[in-house]
Coordinates of C-alpha atoms in Angstrom, one line a residue:
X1 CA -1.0 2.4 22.6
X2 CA -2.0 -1.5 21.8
X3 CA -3.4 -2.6 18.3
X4 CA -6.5 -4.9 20.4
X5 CA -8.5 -4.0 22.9
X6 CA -8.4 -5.4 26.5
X7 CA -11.1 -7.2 28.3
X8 CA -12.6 -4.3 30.3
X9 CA -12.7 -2.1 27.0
X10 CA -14.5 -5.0 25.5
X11 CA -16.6 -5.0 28.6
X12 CA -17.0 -1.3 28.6
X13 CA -18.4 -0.9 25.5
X14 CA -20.7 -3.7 25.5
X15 CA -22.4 -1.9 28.6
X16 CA -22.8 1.3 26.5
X17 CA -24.2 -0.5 23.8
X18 CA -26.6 -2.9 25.8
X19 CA -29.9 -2.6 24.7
X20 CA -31.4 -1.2 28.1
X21 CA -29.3 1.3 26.9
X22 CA -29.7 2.1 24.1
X23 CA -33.7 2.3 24.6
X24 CA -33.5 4.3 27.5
X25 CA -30.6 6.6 27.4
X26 CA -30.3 9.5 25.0
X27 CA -27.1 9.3 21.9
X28 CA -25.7 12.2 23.8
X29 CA -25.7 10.7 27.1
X30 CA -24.0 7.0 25.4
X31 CA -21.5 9.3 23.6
X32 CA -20.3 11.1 27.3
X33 CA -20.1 7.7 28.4
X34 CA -17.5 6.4 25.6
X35 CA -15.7 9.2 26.4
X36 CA -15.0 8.7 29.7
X37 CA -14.1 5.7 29.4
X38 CA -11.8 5.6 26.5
X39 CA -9.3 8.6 25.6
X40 CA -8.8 10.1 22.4
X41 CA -5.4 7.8 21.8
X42 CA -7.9 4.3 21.8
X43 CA -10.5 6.0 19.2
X44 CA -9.2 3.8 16.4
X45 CA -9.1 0.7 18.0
X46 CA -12.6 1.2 19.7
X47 CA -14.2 2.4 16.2
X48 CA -12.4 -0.6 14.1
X49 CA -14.1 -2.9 17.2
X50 CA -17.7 -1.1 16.6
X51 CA -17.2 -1.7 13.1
X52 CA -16.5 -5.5 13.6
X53 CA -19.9 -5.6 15.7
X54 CA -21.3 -3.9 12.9
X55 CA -20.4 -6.3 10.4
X56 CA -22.2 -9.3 12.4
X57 CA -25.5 -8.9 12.9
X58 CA -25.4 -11.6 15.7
X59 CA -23.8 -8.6 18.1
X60 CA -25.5 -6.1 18.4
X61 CA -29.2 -7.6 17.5
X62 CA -31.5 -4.6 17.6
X63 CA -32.0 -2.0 15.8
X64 CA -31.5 1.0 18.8
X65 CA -27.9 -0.9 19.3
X66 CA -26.9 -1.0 16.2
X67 CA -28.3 3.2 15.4
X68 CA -26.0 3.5 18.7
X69 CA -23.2 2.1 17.4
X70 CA -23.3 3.9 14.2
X71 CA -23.9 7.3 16.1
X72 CA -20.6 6.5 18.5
X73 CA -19.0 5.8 15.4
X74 CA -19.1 9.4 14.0
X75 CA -18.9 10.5 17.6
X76 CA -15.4 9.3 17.2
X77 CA -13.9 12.2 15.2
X78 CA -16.8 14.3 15.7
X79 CA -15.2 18.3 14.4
X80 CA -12.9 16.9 12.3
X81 CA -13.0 16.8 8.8
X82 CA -15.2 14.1 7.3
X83 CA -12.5 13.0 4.5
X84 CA -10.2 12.7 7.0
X85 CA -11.8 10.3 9.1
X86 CA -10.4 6.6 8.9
X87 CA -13.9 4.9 8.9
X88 CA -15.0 7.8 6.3
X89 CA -16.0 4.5 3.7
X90 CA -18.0 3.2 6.7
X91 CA -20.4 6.1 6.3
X92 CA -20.5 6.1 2.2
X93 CA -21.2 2.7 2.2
X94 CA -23.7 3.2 5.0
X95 CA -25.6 6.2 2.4
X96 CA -25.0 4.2 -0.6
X97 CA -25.0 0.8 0.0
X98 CA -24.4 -1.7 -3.1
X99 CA -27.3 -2.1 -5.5
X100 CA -29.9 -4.7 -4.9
X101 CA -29.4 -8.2 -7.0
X102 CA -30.3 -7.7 -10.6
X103 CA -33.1 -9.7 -10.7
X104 CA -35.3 -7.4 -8.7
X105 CA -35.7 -9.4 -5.5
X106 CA -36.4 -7.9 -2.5
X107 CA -33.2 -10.2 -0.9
X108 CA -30.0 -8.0 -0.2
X109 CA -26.5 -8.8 -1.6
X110 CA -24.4 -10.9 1.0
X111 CA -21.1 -10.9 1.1
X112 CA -17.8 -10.6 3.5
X113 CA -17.5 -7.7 5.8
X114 CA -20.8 -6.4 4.7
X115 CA -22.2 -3.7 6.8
X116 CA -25.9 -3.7 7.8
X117 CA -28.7 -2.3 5.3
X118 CA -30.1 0.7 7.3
X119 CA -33.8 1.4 7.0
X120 CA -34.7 5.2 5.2
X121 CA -35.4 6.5 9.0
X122 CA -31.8 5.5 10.2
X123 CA -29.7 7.0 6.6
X124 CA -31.5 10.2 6.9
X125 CA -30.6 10.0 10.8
X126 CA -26.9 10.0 9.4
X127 CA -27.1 11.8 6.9
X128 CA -28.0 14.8 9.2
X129 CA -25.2 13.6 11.3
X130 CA -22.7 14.1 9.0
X131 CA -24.0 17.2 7.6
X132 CA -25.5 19.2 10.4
X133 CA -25.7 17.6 13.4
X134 CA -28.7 18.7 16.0
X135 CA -28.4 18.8 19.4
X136 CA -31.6 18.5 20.4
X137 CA -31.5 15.6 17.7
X138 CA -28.6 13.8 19.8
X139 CA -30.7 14.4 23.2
X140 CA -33.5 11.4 22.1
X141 CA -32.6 7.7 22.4
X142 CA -32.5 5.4 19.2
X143 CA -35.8 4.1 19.8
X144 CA -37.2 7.6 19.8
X145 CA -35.1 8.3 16.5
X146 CA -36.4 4.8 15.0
X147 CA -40.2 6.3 16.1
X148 CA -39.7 9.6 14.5
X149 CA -40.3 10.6 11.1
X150 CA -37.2 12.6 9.6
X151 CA -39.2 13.0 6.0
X152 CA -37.6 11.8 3.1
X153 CA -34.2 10.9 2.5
X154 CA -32.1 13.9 3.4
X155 CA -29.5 13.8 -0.1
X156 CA -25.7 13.8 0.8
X157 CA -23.2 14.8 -1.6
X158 CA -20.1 12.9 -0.7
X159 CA -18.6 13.2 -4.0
X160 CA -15.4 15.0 -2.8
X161 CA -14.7 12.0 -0.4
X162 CA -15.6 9.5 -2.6
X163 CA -13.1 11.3 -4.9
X164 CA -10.5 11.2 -1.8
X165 CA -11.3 7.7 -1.6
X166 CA -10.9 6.7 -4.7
X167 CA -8.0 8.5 -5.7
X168 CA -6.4 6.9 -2.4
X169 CA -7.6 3.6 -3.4
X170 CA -6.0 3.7 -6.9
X171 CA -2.6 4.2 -5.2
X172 CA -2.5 0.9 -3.4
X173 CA -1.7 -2.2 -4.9
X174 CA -4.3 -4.5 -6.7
X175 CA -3.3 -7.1 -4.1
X176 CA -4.5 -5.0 -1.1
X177 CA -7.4 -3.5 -3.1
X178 CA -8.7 -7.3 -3.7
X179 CA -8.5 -8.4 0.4
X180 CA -11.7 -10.0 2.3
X181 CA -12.0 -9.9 6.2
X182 CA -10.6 -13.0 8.0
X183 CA -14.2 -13.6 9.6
X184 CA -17.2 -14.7 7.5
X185 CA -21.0 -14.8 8.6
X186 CA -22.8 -17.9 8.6
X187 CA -25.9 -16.7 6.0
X188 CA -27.6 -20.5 7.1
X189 CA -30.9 -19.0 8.2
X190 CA -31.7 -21.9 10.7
X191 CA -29.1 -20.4 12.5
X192 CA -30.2 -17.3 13.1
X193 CA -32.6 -17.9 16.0
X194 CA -31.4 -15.8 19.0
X195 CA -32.3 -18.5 21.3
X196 CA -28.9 -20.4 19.7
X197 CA -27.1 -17.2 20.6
X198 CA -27.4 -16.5 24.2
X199 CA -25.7 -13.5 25.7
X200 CA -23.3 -14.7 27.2
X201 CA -22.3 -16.7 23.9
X202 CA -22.5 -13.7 22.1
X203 CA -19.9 -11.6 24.9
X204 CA -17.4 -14.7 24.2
X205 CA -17.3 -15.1 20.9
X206 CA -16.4 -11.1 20.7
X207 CA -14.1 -11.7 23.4
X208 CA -12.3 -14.2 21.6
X209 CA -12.4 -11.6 18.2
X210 CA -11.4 -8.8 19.5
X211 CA -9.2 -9.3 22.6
X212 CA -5.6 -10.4 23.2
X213 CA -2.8 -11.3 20.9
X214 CA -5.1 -13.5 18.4
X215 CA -7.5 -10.7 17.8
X216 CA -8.6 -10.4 14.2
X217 CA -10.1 -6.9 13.7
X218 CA -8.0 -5.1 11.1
X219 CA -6.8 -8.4 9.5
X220 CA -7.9 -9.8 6.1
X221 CA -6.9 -12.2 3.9
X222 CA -5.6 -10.9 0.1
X223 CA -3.7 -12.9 -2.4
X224 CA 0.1 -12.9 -2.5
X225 CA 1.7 -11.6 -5.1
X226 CA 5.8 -13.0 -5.8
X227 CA 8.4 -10.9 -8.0
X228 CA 11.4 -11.3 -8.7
X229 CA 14.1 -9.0 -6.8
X230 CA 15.0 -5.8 -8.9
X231 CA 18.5 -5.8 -9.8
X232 CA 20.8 -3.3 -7.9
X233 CA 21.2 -0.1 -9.0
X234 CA 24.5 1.6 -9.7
X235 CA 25.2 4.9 -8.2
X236 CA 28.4 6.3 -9.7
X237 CA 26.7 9.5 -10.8
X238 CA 24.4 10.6 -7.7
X239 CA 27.0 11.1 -5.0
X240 CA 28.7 13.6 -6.8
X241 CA 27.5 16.8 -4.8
X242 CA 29.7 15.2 -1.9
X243 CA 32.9 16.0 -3.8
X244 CA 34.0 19.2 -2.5
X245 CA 36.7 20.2 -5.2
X246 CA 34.3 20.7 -8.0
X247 CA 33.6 24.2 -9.1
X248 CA 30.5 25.9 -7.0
X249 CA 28.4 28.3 -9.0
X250 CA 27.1 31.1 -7.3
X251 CA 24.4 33.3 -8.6
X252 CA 23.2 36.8 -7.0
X253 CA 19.9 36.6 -5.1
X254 CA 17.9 40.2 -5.2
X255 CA 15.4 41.2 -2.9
X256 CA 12.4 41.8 -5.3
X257 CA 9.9 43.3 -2.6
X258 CA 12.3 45.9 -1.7
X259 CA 10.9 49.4 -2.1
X260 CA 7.3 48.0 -2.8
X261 CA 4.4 49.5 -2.1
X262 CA 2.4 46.5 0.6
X263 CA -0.9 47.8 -0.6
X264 CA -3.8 44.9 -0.9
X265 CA -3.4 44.9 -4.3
X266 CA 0.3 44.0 -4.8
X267 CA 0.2 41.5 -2.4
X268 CA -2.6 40.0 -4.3
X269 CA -1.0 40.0 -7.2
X270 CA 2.1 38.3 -5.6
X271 CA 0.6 35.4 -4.4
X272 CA -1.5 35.2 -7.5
X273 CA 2.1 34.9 -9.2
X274 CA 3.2 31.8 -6.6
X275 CA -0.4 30.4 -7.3
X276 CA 0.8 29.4 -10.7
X277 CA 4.5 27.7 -9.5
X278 CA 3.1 25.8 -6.6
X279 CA 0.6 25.9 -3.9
X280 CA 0.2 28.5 -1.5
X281 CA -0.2 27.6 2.5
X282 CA -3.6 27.8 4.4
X283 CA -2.4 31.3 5.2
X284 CA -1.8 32.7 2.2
X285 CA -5.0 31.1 0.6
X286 CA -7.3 32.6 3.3
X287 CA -5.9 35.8 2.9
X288 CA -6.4 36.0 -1.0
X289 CA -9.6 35.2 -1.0
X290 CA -10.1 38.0 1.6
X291 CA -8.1 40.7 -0.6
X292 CA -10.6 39.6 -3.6
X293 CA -13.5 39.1 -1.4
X294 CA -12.9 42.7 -0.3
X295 CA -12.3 44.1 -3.9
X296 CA -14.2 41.8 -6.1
X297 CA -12.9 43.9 -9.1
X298 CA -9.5 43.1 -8.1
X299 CA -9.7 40.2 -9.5
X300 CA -9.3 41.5 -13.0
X301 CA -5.9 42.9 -11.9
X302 CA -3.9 39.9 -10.5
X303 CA -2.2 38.5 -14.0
X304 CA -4.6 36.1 -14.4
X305 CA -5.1 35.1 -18.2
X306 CA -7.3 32.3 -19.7
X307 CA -3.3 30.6 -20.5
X308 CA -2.3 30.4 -16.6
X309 CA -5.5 28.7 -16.0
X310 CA -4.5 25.4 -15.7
X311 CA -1.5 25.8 -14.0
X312 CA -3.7 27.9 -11.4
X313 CA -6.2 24.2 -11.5
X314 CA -3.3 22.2 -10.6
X315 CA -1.4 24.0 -8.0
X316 CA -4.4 25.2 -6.2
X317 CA -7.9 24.3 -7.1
X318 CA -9.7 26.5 -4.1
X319 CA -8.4 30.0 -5.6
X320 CA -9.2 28.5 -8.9
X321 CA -13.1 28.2 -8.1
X322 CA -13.0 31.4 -6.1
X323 CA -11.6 33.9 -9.2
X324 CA -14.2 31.8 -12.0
X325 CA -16.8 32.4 -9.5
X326 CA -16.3 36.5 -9.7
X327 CA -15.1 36.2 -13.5
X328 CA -19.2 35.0 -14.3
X329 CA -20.2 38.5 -16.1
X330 CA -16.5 39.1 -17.5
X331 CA -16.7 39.1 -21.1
X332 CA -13.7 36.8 -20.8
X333 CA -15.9 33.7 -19.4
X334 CA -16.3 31.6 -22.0
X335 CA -12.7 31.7 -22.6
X336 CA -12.0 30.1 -19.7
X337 CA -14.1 27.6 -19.9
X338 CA -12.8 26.8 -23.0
X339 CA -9.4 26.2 -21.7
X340 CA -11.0 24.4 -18.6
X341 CA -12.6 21.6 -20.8
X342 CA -9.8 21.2 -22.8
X343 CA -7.1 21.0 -20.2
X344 CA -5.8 17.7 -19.4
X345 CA -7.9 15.7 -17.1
X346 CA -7.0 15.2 -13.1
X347 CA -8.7 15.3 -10.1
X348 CA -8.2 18.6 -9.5
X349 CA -9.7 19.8 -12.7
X350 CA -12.5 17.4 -11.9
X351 CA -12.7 19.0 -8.3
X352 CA -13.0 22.9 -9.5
X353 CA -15.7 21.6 -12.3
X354 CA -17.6 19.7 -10.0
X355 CA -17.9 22.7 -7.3
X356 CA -18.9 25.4 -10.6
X357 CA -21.8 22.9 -11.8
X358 CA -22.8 22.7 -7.9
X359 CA -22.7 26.5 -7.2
X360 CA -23.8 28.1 -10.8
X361 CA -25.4 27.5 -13.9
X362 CA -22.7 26.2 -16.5
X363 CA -23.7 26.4 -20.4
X364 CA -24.6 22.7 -20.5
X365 CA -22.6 22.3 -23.7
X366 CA -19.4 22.9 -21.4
X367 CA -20.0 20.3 -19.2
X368 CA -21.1 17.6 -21.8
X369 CA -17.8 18.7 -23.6
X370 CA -16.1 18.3 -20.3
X371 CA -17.7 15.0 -20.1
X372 CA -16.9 14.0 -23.5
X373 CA -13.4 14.7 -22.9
X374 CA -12.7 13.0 -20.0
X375 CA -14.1 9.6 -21.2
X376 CA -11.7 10.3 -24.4
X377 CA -8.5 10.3 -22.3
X378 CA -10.1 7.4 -20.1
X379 CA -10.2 5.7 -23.7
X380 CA -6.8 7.0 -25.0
X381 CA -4.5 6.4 -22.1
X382 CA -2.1 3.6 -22.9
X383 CA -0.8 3.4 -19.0
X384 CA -3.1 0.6 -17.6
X385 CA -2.6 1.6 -14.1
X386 CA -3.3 5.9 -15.1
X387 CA -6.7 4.1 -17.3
X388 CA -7.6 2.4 -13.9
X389 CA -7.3 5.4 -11.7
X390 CA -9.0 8.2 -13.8
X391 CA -12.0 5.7 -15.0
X392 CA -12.3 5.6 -11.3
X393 CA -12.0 9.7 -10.7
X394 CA -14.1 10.0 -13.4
X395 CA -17.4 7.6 -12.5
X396 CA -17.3 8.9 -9.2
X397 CA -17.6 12.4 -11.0
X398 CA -20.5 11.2 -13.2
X399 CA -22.7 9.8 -10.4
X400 CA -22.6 12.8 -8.6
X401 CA -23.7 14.8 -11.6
X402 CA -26.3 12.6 -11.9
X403 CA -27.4 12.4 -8.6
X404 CA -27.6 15.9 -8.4
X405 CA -29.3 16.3 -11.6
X406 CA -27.1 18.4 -12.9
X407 CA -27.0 17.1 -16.1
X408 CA -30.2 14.9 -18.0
X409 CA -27.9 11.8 -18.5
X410 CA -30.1 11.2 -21.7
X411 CA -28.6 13.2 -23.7
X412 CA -25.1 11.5 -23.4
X413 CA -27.0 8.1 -22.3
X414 CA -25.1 6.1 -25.1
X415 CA -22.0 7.9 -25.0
X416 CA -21.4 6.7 -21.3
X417 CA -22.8 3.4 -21.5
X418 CA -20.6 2.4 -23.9
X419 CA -18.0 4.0 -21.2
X420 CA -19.5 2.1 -18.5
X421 CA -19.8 -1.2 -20.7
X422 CA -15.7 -0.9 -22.0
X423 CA -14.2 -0.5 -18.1
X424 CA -17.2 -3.2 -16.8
X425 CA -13.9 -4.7 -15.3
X426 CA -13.7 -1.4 -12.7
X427 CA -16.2 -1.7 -9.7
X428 CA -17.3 1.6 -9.8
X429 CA -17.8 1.9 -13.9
X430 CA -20.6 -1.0 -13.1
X431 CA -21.7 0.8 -10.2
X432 CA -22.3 3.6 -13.0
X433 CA -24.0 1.4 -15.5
X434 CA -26.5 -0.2 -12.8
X435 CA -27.6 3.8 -12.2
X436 CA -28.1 4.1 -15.7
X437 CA -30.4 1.4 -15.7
X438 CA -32.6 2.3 -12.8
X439 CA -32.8 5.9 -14.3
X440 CA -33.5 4.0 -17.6
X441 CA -36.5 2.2 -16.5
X442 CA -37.5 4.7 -13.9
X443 CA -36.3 3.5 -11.0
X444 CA -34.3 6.4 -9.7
X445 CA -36.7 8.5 -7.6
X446 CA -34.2 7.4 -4.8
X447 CA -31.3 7.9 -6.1
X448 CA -31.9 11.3 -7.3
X449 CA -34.1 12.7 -5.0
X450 CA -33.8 16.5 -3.8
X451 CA -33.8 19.5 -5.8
X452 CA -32.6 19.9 -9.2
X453 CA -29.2 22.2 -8.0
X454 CA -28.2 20.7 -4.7
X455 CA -25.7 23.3 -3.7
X456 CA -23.8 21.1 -1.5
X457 CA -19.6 21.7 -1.9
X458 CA -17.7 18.7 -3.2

């Protein structure tokens, strides 16, 4: 499989995305076409070229070419999960594009690599894409889609791949995290006449992009960063298992499951057990939560205690949320939650709070705790590079809230803008603070929009 695409792939999808087209044939009928004409091996390397296209506006001109694009784009991995899809940032940025400039102009941001601003009619468009696509909704052509009205913006919460993302974001370098695209658009509006940019000019200057050896999708520039070598380490000590005359100690393995009764609720309680040491396979997962979907009261009976909770959160968040969910009328609630809040902070503690406040009705003095408690390790943390990641985890966490209304940011308005205000360095602690000001001065019917418990999973 090449890295770049050749010229009839270049020339291939071009022709899909042509704007005859894309005005006269329907997304499903585009999407057969792509295809069939590329197999599932060249998917990366024809999405990374849609996104280059993307990127300059002098490619694909119209707006039916470029709500193509975007809708081949997801076509790309269409069944597969949505956090695992490589252009999964595409589509957030896409639904939440970077604030407008402070000032209050009407005039977009510009910067490198910037993907196009897409009108309400187009991010509802994807947004029912990604959440449930219609078939009768792919059988129209973009210009019927860009005639239509979808209603207001249809909300998507993309907190739990925004929390993927970030998470994997904070594991690369700072070098790689601070890289701009190798190709920069010319913002000189007396250029942007399409008479200067004839088709054929166009086709060449992609061709020259995005085909052969010198082909600059994927690249970017990022500053170098020099160290010194690390000095070699000795290893007297760790070959030692290879010595064969050292004394072996042997220790008497004993069937515990012997003579057990393999009814539903021993098993349960079994894999309950692992649940606390590590975390169970798909398998095992899916069939606990049958066992106690079966027997709701059988959750009482497993050996879970309020002081195996967090070892339960860690190894394996999805049973977590599953037993609090069918512990809501034990008497035993609130002492779980107590724990919960006062666990130590990670993103899969964030992860089993964020899916309770989405599903039921948390006493709101639990989640502001929660809250409270998570900016106080953010604050306390002397490891710069743990502070970095978890002030990430953690305004991620806070917008969705927000956004979701699932908490009146009022009432802990100073407490997190003073949070906001002490990372200001981290990009998404002043994404934060700019929602706190639109909500502040009203400006957030956007934002915020949908119903006051949007339901939708993390």
């Amino acid at each position: 499989m090449t890295a770049t695409l050749s010229l009839k792939d270049l020339t291939s999808i071009f022709g899909i995305l042509s704007e005859e087209n894309a005005e006269t044939q329907s997304l499903e009928s585009l999407a057969a076409q792509l295809h069939q004409c590329f197999s599932k091996q060249d998917h990366y390397k024809v999405g990374s070229a849609i996104i280059l296209l993307l990127q300059q506006s002098d490619f694909l001109p119209k707006p039916s070419q470029r709500l193509a694009a975007i809708c081949l784009l997801h076509d790309l991995y269409r069944g597969e999960s949505m956090a695992m899809n490589p252009f999964a940032t595409a589509f957030v940025h896409l639904l939440h594009p970077p604030e407008e400039n402070a000032k209050g102009s009407n005039r977009k941001l510009e910067y490198a690599g910037q993907l196009p601003w897409l009108s309400p009619v187009e991010r509802n468009f994807l947004a029912h894409l990604i959440t449930n696509p219609s078939k009768d909704l792919m059988k129209k052509t973009a210009v019927q889609i860009l005639g239509s009205d979808l209603g207001a913006f249809h909300n998507v919460d993309l907190t739990g791949i925004q929390l993927a993302l970030a998470e994997r974001q904070s594991e690369l370098p700072h070098t790689s995290r601070s890289a701009i695209p190798v190709i920069l658009p010319d913002t000189d509006s007396r250029l942007s006449s399409v008479s200067l940019f004839p088709e054929q000019n166009v086709v060449k200057t992609a061709e020259a992009l995005l085909v052969g050896q010198d082909a600059v999708v994927n690249q970017c520039l990022k500053p170098e960063f020099l160290r010194l070598a690390p000095p070699l380490h000795s290893c007297e000590d760790e070959l030692v298992w290879l010595n064969i005359s050292s004394p072996i100690e042997h220790k008497v393995a004993y069937d515990v499951t012997m003579c057990v009764s393999n009814c539903e609720g021993v098993e349960a309680k079994r894999l309950m057990a692992r649940a606390f040491k590590g975390a169970l396979t798909v398998q095992q997962q899916q069939h606990l939560r049958a066992v106690l979907d079966n027997d709701p009261k059988l959750v009482y009976h497993i050996g879970l205690t309020p002081s195996k909770l967090p070892d339960l959160v860690e190894s394996n968040p999805l049973i977590a949320i599953e037993v609090l969910l069918k512990l809501m009328q034990s008497s035993q609630i609130t002492e779980y939650f107590s724990v919960l809040v006062n666990m130590e902070m990670s993103l899969h503690s964030m992860e089993v709070v964020n899916r309770l406040t989405t599903t039921v009705d948390l006493p709101t003095e639990f989640v502001h705790l929660y809250i409270s408690n998570c900016i106080s390790t953010c604050e306390t943390i002397k490891d710069r590079y743990m502070q970095n990641r978890l002030v990430r985890l953690v305004c991620v966490f806070l917008q969705s809230l927000i956004r979701n209304k699932i908490i009146n940011v009022q009432e802990l308005f100073i407490e997190v803008q003073a949070f906001c205000i002490e990372f200001s360095r981290i990009r998404e602690a002043a994404a934060l603070f700019r929602l706190l000001k639109q909500l502040e001065s009203g400006e957030a019917g956007v934002v915020a929009s949908g119903p006051s418990k949007n339901k939708t999973e993390c």
